[in-house]
Amino acid sequence: TVKNALERKSLVQETVALKKKISSKYEMVGNSAALQQIKEMIGKTSTTDARVLITGRNGSGKELVARAIHDQSTRNASPFVEVNCAAIPSELIESELFGHEKGAFTGADARKDGLIRQADGGTLFLDEVGELPLSIQKEFLRVLQERRFRPVGGKNEMHSDFRLVAATNRDLPSMMASNRFREDLYYRLRGLVIRTPALRNHPEDIRTVATHLWFNKVAGKKARPLSEKVLRELKAYPWQGNVRQLRTVLAQAFALFGEAFRVEHIRALWLSEYDLGQAAQSSQPALAQRGPFWVDHLNHLRQIQELINAIRENLSPLVRRRPPEESTVTAMRQSIQNRLDELDLLKTVCLES
């Protein structure tokens, strides 16, 4: 009895530790009122099996919300099965969802359980549910109504007990109006609705989110902290791509400039993103269409040029105790100028000036 009790205690502790580890992996970082409201709504779903529809822009944390719902539910010991409806080709999505029998189609060399079957007892997360083809929407509606489905090429129906969580960045009511999304499926999906806010709508969280990403996803626990200037600059940016874009920018800055990257490095990355976006929308050179961050970057480059000019003018005579020969000064200046000419952006500034 004592041995069994000790084993049970050990198992409980291990389970608690594992849940804690899972929760921290998908933790929603931030203390704003908007995030606190989402966390409260997630907590309220933990005691129910209600369907949840998560809406919000790309990169705003819809998957994190879905995983948090699963982790806090009574189904957390069973699988969390994610289906990216936008990533599966339309001709394969039926087989991926419902499974297939051997010989059902060319290449079906063995029987395969679909994702719906794999989610039995757990949570099925349909990410980008607005991308489901209309033909599959009809089939999936029946699954939600009866909890039964038939694999491709199969004769017998199968049962799966799962909780459904769906997410989309699309305007489903507008899609319904244009007959691109079934109205009956929409109201089946629409149980509890959680809207993830864009990052620019809760800028007070940017410092916390950026710091969390920096130490846990980008640079590592022992990295140098982000500077105050960098954090202020990050907070001022609109973040069209939300948290996903923030993580990408930090990762790029770390890869290119290391732990001690500065504000100007961040602005250079933003300028690059701006130019690529403009180039994709126009046949004109991207540099001809400047945005506000280009102006900031331009001023910064001019300040760098003025600083370098001042340094080379004032420090050249101090290279030796006696004034250096004019040929030496000329060579030094030419060397520095050659390095400046290698900077394409600075060259552009000089030409336009």
PDB file of C-alpha atoms in Angstrom, residues 39-334:
ATOM      1  CA  LYS A  39      -7.218  34.443 -20.446  1.00  0.00           C
ATOM      2  CA  GLU A  40     -10.430  34.703 -18.443  1.00  0.00           C
ATOM      3  CA  MET A  41     -12.458  33.429 -21.400  1.00  0.00           C
ATOM      4  CA  ILE A  42     -10.053  30.505 -21.828  1.00  0.00           C
ATOM      5  CA  GLY A  43     -10.481  29.664 -18.160  1.00  0.00           C
ATOM      6  CA  LYS A  44     -14.261  29.657 -18.501  1.00  0.00           C
ATOM      7  CA  THR A  45     -14.096  27.090 -21.300  1.00  0.00           C
ATOM      8  CA  SER A  46     -12.062  24.616 -19.219  1.00  0.00           C
ATOM      9  CA  THR A  47     -15.108  23.011 -17.592  1.00  0.00           C
ATOM     10  CA  THR A  48     -17.165  22.716 -20.795  1.00  0.00           C
ATOM     11  CA  ASP A  49     -16.939  21.009 -24.165  1.00  0.00           C
ATOM     12  CA  ALA A  50     -18.319  24.020 -26.005  1.00  0.00           C
ATOM     13  CA  ARG A  51     -17.004  24.702 -29.479  1.00  0.00           C
ATOM     14  CA  VAL A  52     -14.771  27.743 -29.806  1.00  0.00           C
ATOM     15  CA  LEU A  53     -14.200  29.992 -32.828  1.00  0.00           C
ATOM     16  CA  ILE A  54     -11.043  32.114 -32.614  1.00  0.00           C
ATOM     17  CA  THR A  55     -10.813  35.121 -34.920  1.00  0.00           C
ATOM     18  CA  GLY A  56      -7.998  37.581 -35.444  1.00  0.00           C
ATOM     19  CA  ARG A  57      -5.249  38.714 -37.775  1.00  0.00           C
ATOM     20  CA  ASN A  58      -2.339  36.540 -38.797  1.00  0.00           C
ATOM     21  CA  GLY A  59       0.342  36.271 -36.128  1.00  0.00           C
ATOM     22  CA  SER A  60      -1.914  37.457 -33.296  1.00  0.00           C
ATOM     23  CA  GLY A  61      -1.774  34.214 -31.299  1.00  0.00           C
ATOM     24  CA  LYS A  62      -4.787  32.162 -32.399  1.00  0.00           C
ATOM     25  CA  GLU A  63      -2.869  28.886 -32.124  1.00  0.00           C
ATOM     26  CA  LEU A  64      -1.672  29.811 -28.625  1.00  0.00           C
ATOM     27  CA  VAL A  65      -5.272  30.374 -27.561  1.00  0.00           C
ATOM     28  CA  ALA A  66      -6.319  27.005 -29.018  1.00  0.00           C
ATOM     29  CA  ARG A  67      -3.529  25.152 -27.224  1.00  0.00           C
ATOM     30  CA  ALA A  68      -4.298  26.949 -23.970  1.00  0.00           C
ATOM     31  CA  ILE A  69      -7.945  25.887 -24.250  1.00  0.00           C
ATOM     32  CA  HIS A  70      -6.867  22.270 -24.714  1.00  0.00           C
ATOM     33  CA  ASP A  71      -4.273  22.364 -21.911  1.00  0.00           C
ATOM     34  CA  GLN A  72      -6.789  23.719 -19.398  1.00  0.00           C
ATOM     35  CA  SER A  73      -9.607  21.374 -20.405  1.00  0.00           C
ATOM     36  CA  THR A  74     -10.467  17.934 -19.077  1.00  0.00           C
ATOM     37  CA  ARG A  75      -9.200  16.514 -22.382  1.00  0.00           C
ATOM     38  CA  ASN A  76      -5.603  17.626 -21.870  1.00  0.00           C
ATOM     39  CA  ALA A  77      -4.327  14.055 -21.441  1.00  0.00           C
ATOM     40  CA  SER A  78      -5.555  13.211 -24.962  1.00  0.00           C
ATOM     41  CA  PRO A  79      -4.201  14.415 -28.321  1.00  0.00           C
ATOM     42  CA  PHE A  80      -4.269  17.991 -29.602  1.00  0.00           C
ATOM     43  CA  VAL A  81      -4.565  17.542 -33.370  1.00  0.00           C
ATOM     44  CA  GLU A  82      -3.956  20.598 -35.530  1.00  0.00           C
ATOM     45  CA  VAL A  83      -5.218  20.865 -39.107  1.00  0.00           C
ATOM     46  CA  ASN A  84      -3.964  23.760 -41.214  1.00  0.00           C
ATOM     47  CA  CYS A  85      -6.753  23.926 -43.764  1.00  0.00           C
ATOM     48  CA  ALA A  86      -4.804  26.373 -45.946  1.00  0.00           C
ATOM     49  CA  ALA A  87      -1.732  24.123 -46.182  1.00  0.00           C
ATOM     50  CA  ILE A  88      -3.407  20.906 -47.388  1.00  0.00           C
ATOM     51  CA  PRO A  89      -4.134  20.653 -51.137  1.00  0.00           C
ATOM     52  CA  SER A  90      -7.861  20.489 -51.869  1.00  0.00           C
ATOM     53  CA  GLU A  91      -7.546  17.082 -53.524  1.00  0.00           C
ATOM     54  CA  LEU A  92      -5.959  15.598 -50.388  1.00  0.00           C
ATOM     55  CA  ILE A  93      -7.886  17.274 -47.589  1.00  0.00           C
ATOM     56  CA  GLU A  94     -10.729  14.725 -47.566  1.00  0.00           C
ATOM     57  CA  SER A  95      -8.260  11.876 -47.068  1.00  0.00           C
ATOM     58  CA  GLU A  96      -6.322  13.844 -44.434  1.00  0.00           C
ATOM     59  CA  LEU A  97      -9.437  14.567 -42.406  1.00  0.00           C
ATOM     60  CA  PHE A  98     -11.423  11.350 -42.778  1.00  0.00           C
ATOM     61  CA  GLY A  99      -8.661   8.850 -43.527  1.00  0.00           C
ATOM     62  CA  HIS A 100      -8.783   6.228 -46.262  1.00  0.00           C
ATOM     63  CA  GLU A 101      -8.826   2.497 -46.847  1.00  0.00           C
ATOM     64  CA  LYS A 102      -6.159   0.590 -48.726  1.00  0.00           C
ATOM     65  CA  GLY A 103      -6.658   0.924 -52.457  1.00  0.00           C
ATOM     66  CA  ALA A 104      -9.119   3.823 -52.153  1.00  0.00           C
ATOM     67  CA  PHE A 105      -7.115   5.778 -54.742  1.00  0.00           C
ATOM     68  CA  THR A 106      -3.777   5.661 -56.536  1.00  0.00           C
ATOM     69  CA  GLY A 107      -1.007   5.662 -53.967  1.00  0.00           C
ATOM     70  CA  ALA A 108      -3.186   4.450 -51.079  1.00  0.00           C
ATOM     71  CA  ASP A 109      -0.979   1.456 -50.317  1.00  0.00           C
ATOM     72  CA  ALA A 110      -2.219   1.048 -46.755  1.00  0.00           C
ATOM     73  CA  ARG A 111      -5.110   2.003 -44.547  1.00  0.00           C
ATOM     74  CA  LYS A 112      -4.712   5.349 -42.784  1.00  0.00           C
ATOM     75  CA  ASP A 113      -6.604   6.967 -39.920  1.00  0.00           C
ATOM     76  CA  GLY A 114      -7.603  10.550 -40.616  1.00  0.00           C
ATOM     77  CA  LEU A 115      -6.979  13.506 -38.331  1.00  0.00           C
ATOM     78  CA  ILE A 116     -10.564  13.380 -37.063  1.00  0.00           C
ATOM     79  CA  ARG A 117     -10.029   9.839 -35.836  1.00  0.00           C
ATOM     80  CA  GLN A 118      -6.639  10.760 -34.336  1.00  0.00           C
ATOM     81  CA  ALA A 119      -8.323  13.484 -32.275  1.00  0.00           C
ATOM     82  CA  ASP A 120     -10.649  10.978 -30.560  1.00  0.00           C
ATOM     83  CA  GLY A 121     -10.888  11.923 -26.893  1.00  0.00           C
ATOM     84  CA  GLY A 122      -8.934  15.145 -27.405  1.00  0.00           C
ATOM     85  CA  THR A 123      -9.163  18.423 -29.297  1.00  0.00           C
ATOM     86  CA  LEU A 124      -9.377  18.952 -33.055  1.00  0.00           C
ATOM     87  CA  PHE A 125      -8.042  22.382 -34.031  1.00  0.00           C
ATOM     88  CA  LEU A 126      -9.076  23.573 -37.497  1.00  0.00           C
ATOM     89  CA  ASP A 127      -6.730  26.440 -38.270  1.00  0.00           C
ATOM     90  CA  GLU A 128      -7.728  28.722 -41.169  1.00  0.00           C
ATOM     91  CA  VAL A 129     -11.123  27.028 -41.306  1.00  0.00           C
ATOM     92  CA  GLY A 130     -12.273  29.570 -43.900  1.00  0.00           C
ATOM     93  CA  GLU A 131     -10.067  27.784 -46.441  1.00  0.00           C
ATOM     94  CA  LEU A 132     -12.066  24.533 -46.281  1.00  0.00           C
ATOM     95  CA  PRO A 133     -13.486  23.659 -49.741  1.00  0.00           C
ATOM     96  CA  LEU A 134     -17.284  23.786 -49.934  1.00  0.00           C
ATOM     97  CA  SER A 135     -17.513  20.051 -50.654  1.00  0.00           C
ATOM     98  CA  ILE A 136     -15.621  19.259 -47.436  1.00  0.00           C
ATOM     99  CA  GLN A 137     -17.664  21.802 -45.471  1.00  0.00           C
ATOM    100  CA  LYS A 138     -20.785  19.735 -46.172  1.00  0.00           C
ATOM    101  CA  GLU A 139     -19.099  16.499 -45.062  1.00  0.00           C
ATOM    102  CA  PHE A 140     -17.655  18.089 -41.946  1.00  0.00           C
ATOM    103  CA  LEU A 141     -21.029  19.518 -40.952  1.00  0.00           C
ATOM    104  CA  ARG A 142     -22.323  15.940 -40.719  1.00  0.00           C
ATOM    105  CA  VAL A 143     -19.361  14.999 -38.522  1.00  0.00           C
ATOM    106  CA  LEU A 144     -20.263  17.791 -36.097  1.00  0.00           C
ATOM    107  CA  GLN A 145     -23.912  16.790 -36.065  1.00  0.00           C
ATOM    108  CA  GLU A 146     -23.522  13.030 -35.657  1.00  0.00           C
ATOM    109  CA  ARG A 147     -19.885  12.503 -34.585  1.00  0.00           C
ATOM    110  CA  ARG A 148     -19.687   9.879 -37.332  1.00  0.00           C
ATOM    111  CA  PHE A 149     -17.822   9.781 -40.634  1.00  0.00           C
ATOM    112  CA  ARG A 150     -16.767   7.365 -43.348  1.00  0.00           C
ATOM    113  CA  PRO A 151     -13.137   7.080 -44.548  1.00  0.00           C
ATOM    114  CA  VAL A 152     -12.446   7.509 -48.245  1.00  0.00           C
ATOM    115  CA  GLY A 153     -13.115   4.154 -49.899  1.00  0.00           C
ATOM    116  CA  GLY A 154     -14.592   2.729 -46.698  1.00  0.00           C
ATOM    117  CA  LYS A 155     -17.921   0.974 -46.238  1.00  0.00           C
ATOM    118  CA  ASN A 156     -18.310   1.275 -42.480  1.00  0.00           C
ATOM    119  CA  GLU A 157     -18.796   4.460 -40.497  1.00  0.00           C
ATOM    120  CA  MET A 158     -16.449   5.420 -37.665  1.00  0.00           C
ATOM    121  CA  HIS A 159     -16.992   7.457 -34.511  1.00  0.00           C
ATOM    122  CA  SER A 160     -14.778  10.122 -32.973  1.00  0.00           C
ATOM    123  CA  ASP A 161     -15.396  12.026 -29.757  1.00  0.00           C
ATOM    124  CA  PHE A 162     -13.447  15.272 -30.023  1.00  0.00           C
ATOM    125  CA  ARG A 163     -13.778  18.874 -28.978  1.00  0.00           C
ATOM    126  CA  LEU A 164     -13.668  21.321 -31.878  1.00  0.00           C
ATOM    127  CA  VAL A 165     -11.710  24.567 -31.804  1.00  0.00           C
ATOM    128  CA  ALA A 166     -11.553  26.539 -35.070  1.00  0.00           C
ATOM    129  CA  ALA A 167      -9.652  29.667 -36.051  1.00  0.00           C
ATOM    130  CA  THR A 168      -9.707  32.058 -38.982  1.00  0.00           C
ATOM    131  CA  ASN A 169      -8.423  35.430 -40.118  1.00  0.00           C
ATOM    132  CA  ARG A 170     -11.136  35.637 -42.757  1.00  0.00           C
ATOM    133  CA  ASP A 171     -14.480  37.458 -42.550  1.00  0.00           C
ATOM    134  CA  LEU A 172     -16.742  34.399 -42.510  1.00  0.00           C
ATOM    135  CA  PRO A 173     -20.061  36.348 -42.642  1.00  0.00           C
ATOM    136  CA  SER A 174     -18.877  38.045 -45.861  1.00  0.00           C
ATOM    137  CA  MET A 175     -17.868  34.656 -47.245  1.00  0.00           C
ATOM    138  CA  MET A 176     -21.328  33.356 -46.379  1.00  0.00           C
ATOM    139  CA  ALA A 177     -22.921  36.247 -48.286  1.00  0.00           C
ATOM    140  CA  SER A 178     -20.917  35.314 -51.392  1.00  0.00           C
ATOM    141  CA  ASN A 179     -21.662  31.584 -50.989  1.00  0.00           C
ATOM    142  CA  ARG A 180     -18.066  30.684 -50.216  1.00  0.00           C
ATOM    143  CA  PHE A 181     -18.811  29.404 -46.701  1.00  0.00           C
ATOM    144  CA  ARG A 182     -21.826  27.448 -45.522  1.00  0.00           C
ATOM    145  CA  GLU A 183     -24.115  29.305 -43.164  1.00  0.00           C
ATOM    146  CA  ASP A 184     -25.120  26.146 -41.271  1.00  0.00           C
ATOM    147  CA  LEU A 185     -21.466  25.228 -40.680  1.00  0.00           C
ATOM    148  CA  TYR A 186     -20.676  28.747 -39.488  1.00  0.00           C
ATOM    149  CA  TYR A 187     -23.312  28.568 -36.765  1.00  0.00           C
ATOM    150  CA  ARG A 188     -22.089  25.104 -35.792  1.00  0.00           C
ATOM    151  CA  LEU A 189     -18.569  26.459 -35.378  1.00  0.00           C
ATOM    152  CA  ARG A 190     -19.688  29.589 -33.598  1.00  0.00           C
ATOM    153  CA  GLY A 191     -19.979  28.508 -29.993  1.00  0.00           C
ATOM    154  CA  LEU A 192     -17.831  30.750 -27.854  1.00  0.00           C
ATOM    155  CA  VAL A 193     -16.062  33.425 -29.947  1.00  0.00           C
ATOM    156  CA  ILE A 194     -12.625  34.687 -28.885  1.00  0.00           C
ATOM    157  CA  ARG A 195     -11.057  37.564 -30.813  1.00  0.00           C
ATOM    158  CA  THR A 196      -7.273  37.900 -30.554  1.00  0.00           C
ATOM    159  CA  PRO A 197      -6.248  41.576 -30.676  1.00  0.00           C
ATOM    160  CA  ALA A 198      -3.644  42.944 -33.049  1.00  0.00           C
ATOM    161  CA  LEU A 199      -0.353  43.721 -31.309  1.00  0.00           C
ATOM    162  CA  ARG A 200      -0.673  47.426 -32.094  1.00  0.00           C
ATOM    163  CA  ASN A 201      -3.930  47.466 -30.102  1.00  0.00           C
ATOM    164  CA  HIS A 202      -2.139  46.548 -26.873  1.00  0.00           C
ATOM    165  CA  PRO A 203       1.293  48.218 -27.229  1.00  0.00           C
ATOM    166  CA  GLU A 204       1.803  48.078 -23.464  1.00  0.00           C
ATOM    167  CA  ASP A 205       2.583  44.371 -23.923  1.00  0.00           C
ATOM    168  CA  ILE A 206       5.265  44.824 -26.590  1.00  0.00           C
ATOM    169  CA  ARG A 207       8.103  45.216 -24.071  1.00  0.00           C
ATOM    170  CA  THR A 208       7.091  42.032 -22.236  1.00  0.00           C
ATOM    171  CA  VAL A 209       6.466  40.053 -25.436  1.00  0.00           C
ATOM    172  CA  ALA A 210       9.735  41.171 -27.043  1.00  0.00           C
ATOM    173  CA  THR A 211      11.734  40.289 -23.929  1.00  0.00           C
ATOM    174  CA  HIS A 212      10.065  36.873 -23.694  1.00  0.00           C
ATOM    175  CA  LEU A 213      10.756  36.126 -27.365  1.00  0.00           C
ATOM    176  CA  TRP A 214      14.348  37.365 -27.096  1.00  0.00           C
ATOM    177  CA  PHE A 215      15.311  35.099 -24.193  1.00  0.00           C
ATOM    178  CA  ASN A 216      13.105  32.081 -24.976  1.00  0.00           C
ATOM    179  CA  LYS A 217      12.834  31.903 -28.762  1.00  0.00           C
ATOM    180  CA  VAL A 218      15.688  33.901 -30.282  1.00  0.00           C
ATOM    181  CA  ALA A 219      18.913  34.579 -28.380  1.00  0.00           C
ATOM    182  CA  GLY A 220      18.752  32.282 -25.358  1.00  0.00           C
ATOM    183  CA  LYS A 221      18.561  32.677 -21.593  1.00  0.00           C
ATOM    184  CA  LYS A 222      22.136  33.994 -21.235  1.00  0.00           C
ATOM    185  CA  ALA A 223      21.870  36.667 -23.920  1.00  0.00           C
ATOM    186  CA  ARG A 224      22.393  40.353 -23.257  1.00  0.00           C
ATOM    187  CA  PRO A 225      19.056  42.101 -22.526  1.00  0.00           C
ATOM    188  CA  LEU A 226      17.465  44.297 -25.171  1.00  0.00           C
ATOM    189  CA  SER A 227      18.400  47.938 -24.682  1.00  0.00           C
ATOM    190  CA  GLU A 228      15.858  50.548 -23.600  1.00  0.00           C
ATOM    191  CA  LYS A 229      16.252  52.367 -26.916  1.00  0.00           C
ATOM    192  CA  VAL A 230      15.485  49.201 -28.849  1.00  0.00           C
ATOM    193  CA  LEU A 231      12.451  48.438 -26.673  1.00  0.00           C
ATOM    194  CA  ARG A 232      11.096  51.954 -27.172  1.00  0.00           C
ATOM    195  CA  GLU A 233      11.594  51.625 -30.910  1.00  0.00           C
ATOM    196  CA  LEU A 234       9.798  48.283 -30.962  1.00  0.00           C
ATOM    197  CA  LYS A 235       6.877  49.772 -29.066  1.00  0.00           C
ATOM    198  CA  ALA A 236       6.515  52.576 -31.616  1.00  0.00           C
ATOM    199  CA  TYR A 237       6.248  50.251 -34.641  1.00  0.00           C
ATOM    200  CA  PRO A 238       2.745  49.330 -35.966  1.00  0.00           C
ATOM    201  CA  TRP A 239       3.498  45.570 -36.414  1.00  0.00           C
ATOM    202  CA  GLN A 240       1.297  44.637 -39.347  1.00  0.00           C
ATOM    203  CA  GLY A 241       2.375  41.007 -38.892  1.00  0.00           C
ATOM    204  CA  ASN A 242       1.777  41.088 -35.123  1.00  0.00           C
ATOM    205  CA  VAL A 243       3.772  38.825 -32.766  1.00  0.00           C
ATOM    206  CA  ARG A 244       4.975  36.614 -35.625  1.00  0.00           C
ATOM    207  CA  GLN A 245       6.559  39.640 -37.308  1.00  0.00           C
ATOM    208  CA  LEU A 246       8.089  40.804 -34.008  1.00  0.00           C
ATOM    209  CA  ARG A 247       9.740  37.418 -33.534  1.00  0.00           C
ATOM    210  CA  THR A 248      11.017  37.427 -37.128  1.00  0.00           C
ATOM    211  CA  VAL A 249      12.547  40.894 -36.784  1.00  0.00           C
ATOM    212  CA  LEU A 250      14.286  39.951 -33.532  1.00  0.00           C
ATOM    213  CA  ALA A 251      15.607  36.736 -35.072  1.00  0.00           C
ATOM    214  CA  GLN A 252      16.905  38.598 -38.136  1.00  0.00           C
ATOM    215  CA  ALA A 253      18.566  41.270 -36.000  1.00  0.00           C
ATOM    216  CA  PHE A 254      20.227  38.614 -33.854  1.00  0.00           C
ATOM    217  CA  ALA A 255      21.429  36.638 -36.877  1.00  0.00           C
ATOM    218  CA  LEU A 256      22.841  39.682 -38.641  1.00  0.00           C
ATOM    219  CA  PHE A 257      24.121  41.872 -35.806  1.00  0.00           C
ATOM    220  CA  GLY A 258      24.388  39.650 -32.713  1.00  0.00           C
ATOM    221  CA  GLU A 259      23.252  40.372 -29.157  1.00  0.00           C
ATOM    222  CA  ALA A 260      24.269  44.028 -29.153  1.00  0.00           C
ATOM    223  CA  PHE A 261      22.160  45.169 -32.105  1.00  0.00           C
ATOM    224  CA  ARG A 262      21.008  48.770 -32.008  1.00  0.00           C
ATOM    225  CA  VAL A 263      18.045  50.877 -33.065  1.00  0.00           C
ATOM    226  CA  GLU A 264      19.575  51.599 -36.481  1.00  0.00           C
ATOM    227  CA  HIS A 265      19.772  47.875 -37.200  1.00  0.00           C
ATOM    228  CA  ILE A 266      16.072  47.484 -36.435  1.00  0.00           C
ATOM    229  CA  ARG A 267      15.284  50.419 -38.714  1.00  0.00           C
ATOM    230  CA  ALA A 268      17.356  48.894 -41.481  1.00  0.00           C
ATOM    231  CA  LEU A 269      15.271  45.707 -41.257  1.00  0.00           C
ATOM    232  CA  TRP A 270      12.041  47.706 -41.320  1.00  0.00           C
ATOM    233  CA  LEU A 271      13.287  49.636 -44.330  1.00  0.00           C
ATOM    234  CA  SER A 272      14.033  46.359 -46.082  1.00  0.00           C
ATOM    235  CA  GLU A 273      10.507  45.066 -45.332  1.00  0.00           C
ATOM    236  CA  TYR A 274       9.000  48.341 -46.549  1.00  0.00           C
ATOM    237  CA  ASP A 275      10.975  48.275 -49.801  1.00  0.00           C
ATOM    238  CA  LEU A 276      10.041  44.657 -50.509  1.00  0.00           C
ATOM    239  CA  GLY A 277       6.370  45.423 -49.881  1.00  0.00           C
ATOM    240  CA  GLN A 278       6.445  48.459 -52.170  1.00  0.00           C
ATOM    241  CA  ALA A 279       8.353  46.594 -54.868  1.00  0.00           C
ATOM    242  CA  ALA A 280       5.698  43.879 -54.848  1.00  0.00           C
ATOM    243  CA  GLN A 281       2.937  46.450 -55.354  1.00  0.00           C
ATOM    244  CA  SER A 282       4.599  48.701 -57.935  1.00  0.00           C
ATOM    245  CA  SER A 283       6.900  48.464 -60.911  1.00  0.00           C
ATOM    246  CA  GLN A 284       8.602  51.671 -59.786  1.00  0.00           C
ATOM    247  CA  PRO A 285      11.786  51.461 -57.696  1.00  0.00           C
ATOM    248  CA  ALA A 286      10.846  50.981 -54.051  1.00  0.00           C
ATOM    249  CA  LEU A 287      13.221  53.725 -52.905  1.00  0.00           C
ATOM    250  CA  ALA A 288      11.134  56.281 -54.794  1.00  0.00           C
ATOM    251  CA  GLN A 289       8.187  55.629 -52.452  1.00  0.00           C
ATOM    252  CA  ARG A 290       9.452  56.452 -49.016  1.00  0.00           C
ATOM    253  CA  GLY A 291       7.551  55.813 -45.824  1.00  0.00           C
ATOM    254  CA  PRO A 292       8.073  57.391 -42.384  1.00  0.00           C
ATOM    255  CA  PHE A 293      10.702  54.859 -41.376  1.00  0.00           C
ATOM    256  CA  TRP A 294      12.746  55.646 -44.469  1.00  0.00           C
ATOM    257  CA  VAL A 295      12.980  59.275 -43.291  1.00  0.00           C
ATOM    258  CA  ASP A 296      14.205  58.155 -39.869  1.00  0.00           C
ATOM    259  CA  HIS A 297      16.756  55.872 -41.473  1.00  0.00           C
ATOM    260  CA  LEU A 298      17.914  58.582 -43.871  1.00  0.00           C
ATOM    261  CA  ASN A 299      18.522  61.009 -41.016  1.00  0.00           C
ATOM    262  CA  HIS A 300      20.374  58.324 -39.110  1.00  0.00           C
ATOM    263  CA  LEU A 301      22.686  57.591 -42.030  1.00  0.00           C
ATOM    264  CA  ARG A 302      23.445  61.274 -42.435  1.00  0.00           C
ATOM    265  CA  GLN A 303      24.317  61.487 -38.745  1.00  0.00           C
ATOM    266  CA  ILE A 304      26.675  58.531 -39.150  1.00  0.00           C
ATOM    267  CA  GLN A 305      28.366  60.208 -42.120  1.00  0.00           C
ATOM    268  CA  GLU A 306      28.792  63.476 -40.209  1.00  0.00           C
ATOM    269  CA  LEU A 307      30.197  61.624 -37.203  1.00  0.00           C
ATOM    270  CA  ILE A 308      32.714  59.700 -39.284  1.00  0.00           C
ATOM    271  CA  ASN A 309      33.783  62.906 -41.042  1.00  0.00           C
ATOM    272  CA  ALA A 310      34.320  64.626 -37.692  1.00  0.00           C
ATOM    273  CA  ILE A 311      36.327  61.698 -36.318  1.00  0.00           C
ATOM    274  CA  ARG A 312      38.641  61.423 -39.306  1.00  0.00           C
ATOM    275  CA  GLU A 313      39.207  65.201 -39.354  1.00  0.00           C
ATOM    276  CA  ASN A 314      40.048  65.454 -35.668  1.00  0.00           C
ATOM    277  CA  LEU A 315      41.914  62.233 -34.965  1.00  0.00           C
ATOM    278  CA  SER A 316      44.161  62.092 -38.004  1.00  0.00           C
ATOM    279  CA  PRO A 317      46.782  64.520 -36.525  1.00  0.00           C
ATOM    280  CA  LEU A 318      46.876  62.416 -33.345  1.00  0.00           C
ATOM    281  CA  VAL A 319      47.944  59.228 -35.018  1.00  0.00           C
ATOM    282  CA  ARG A 320      51.524  60.215 -34.217  1.00  0.00           C
ATOM    283  CA  ARG A 321      53.007  62.815 -31.959  1.00  0.00           C
ATOM    284  CA  ARG A 322      54.069  64.927 -34.871  1.00  0.00           C
ATOM    285  CA  PRO A 323      51.574  65.827 -37.606  1.00  0.00           C
ATOM    286  CA  PRO A 324      51.386  63.054 -40.199  1.00  0.00           C
ATOM    287  CA  GLU A 325      52.371  63.653 -43.765  1.00  0.00           C
ATOM    288  CA  GLU A 326      49.682  64.834 -46.092  1.00  0.00           C
ATOM    289  CA  SER A 327      49.951  61.674 -48.171  1.00  0.00           C
ATOM    290  CA  THR A 328      49.210  59.587 -45.066  1.00  0.00           C
ATOM    291  CA  VAL A 329      46.121  61.653 -44.222  1.00  0.00           C
ATOM    292  CA  THR A 330      44.937  61.393 -47.831  1.00  0.00           C
ATOM    293  CA  ALA A 331      45.350  57.628 -47.776  1.00  0.00           C
ATOM    294  CA  MET A 332      43.437  57.355 -44.505  1.00  0.00           C
ATOM    295  CA  ARG A 333      40.599  59.484 -45.817  1.00  0.00           C
ATOM    296  CA  GLN A 334      40.462  57.533 -49.055  1.00  0.00           C
TER     297      GLN A 334
END
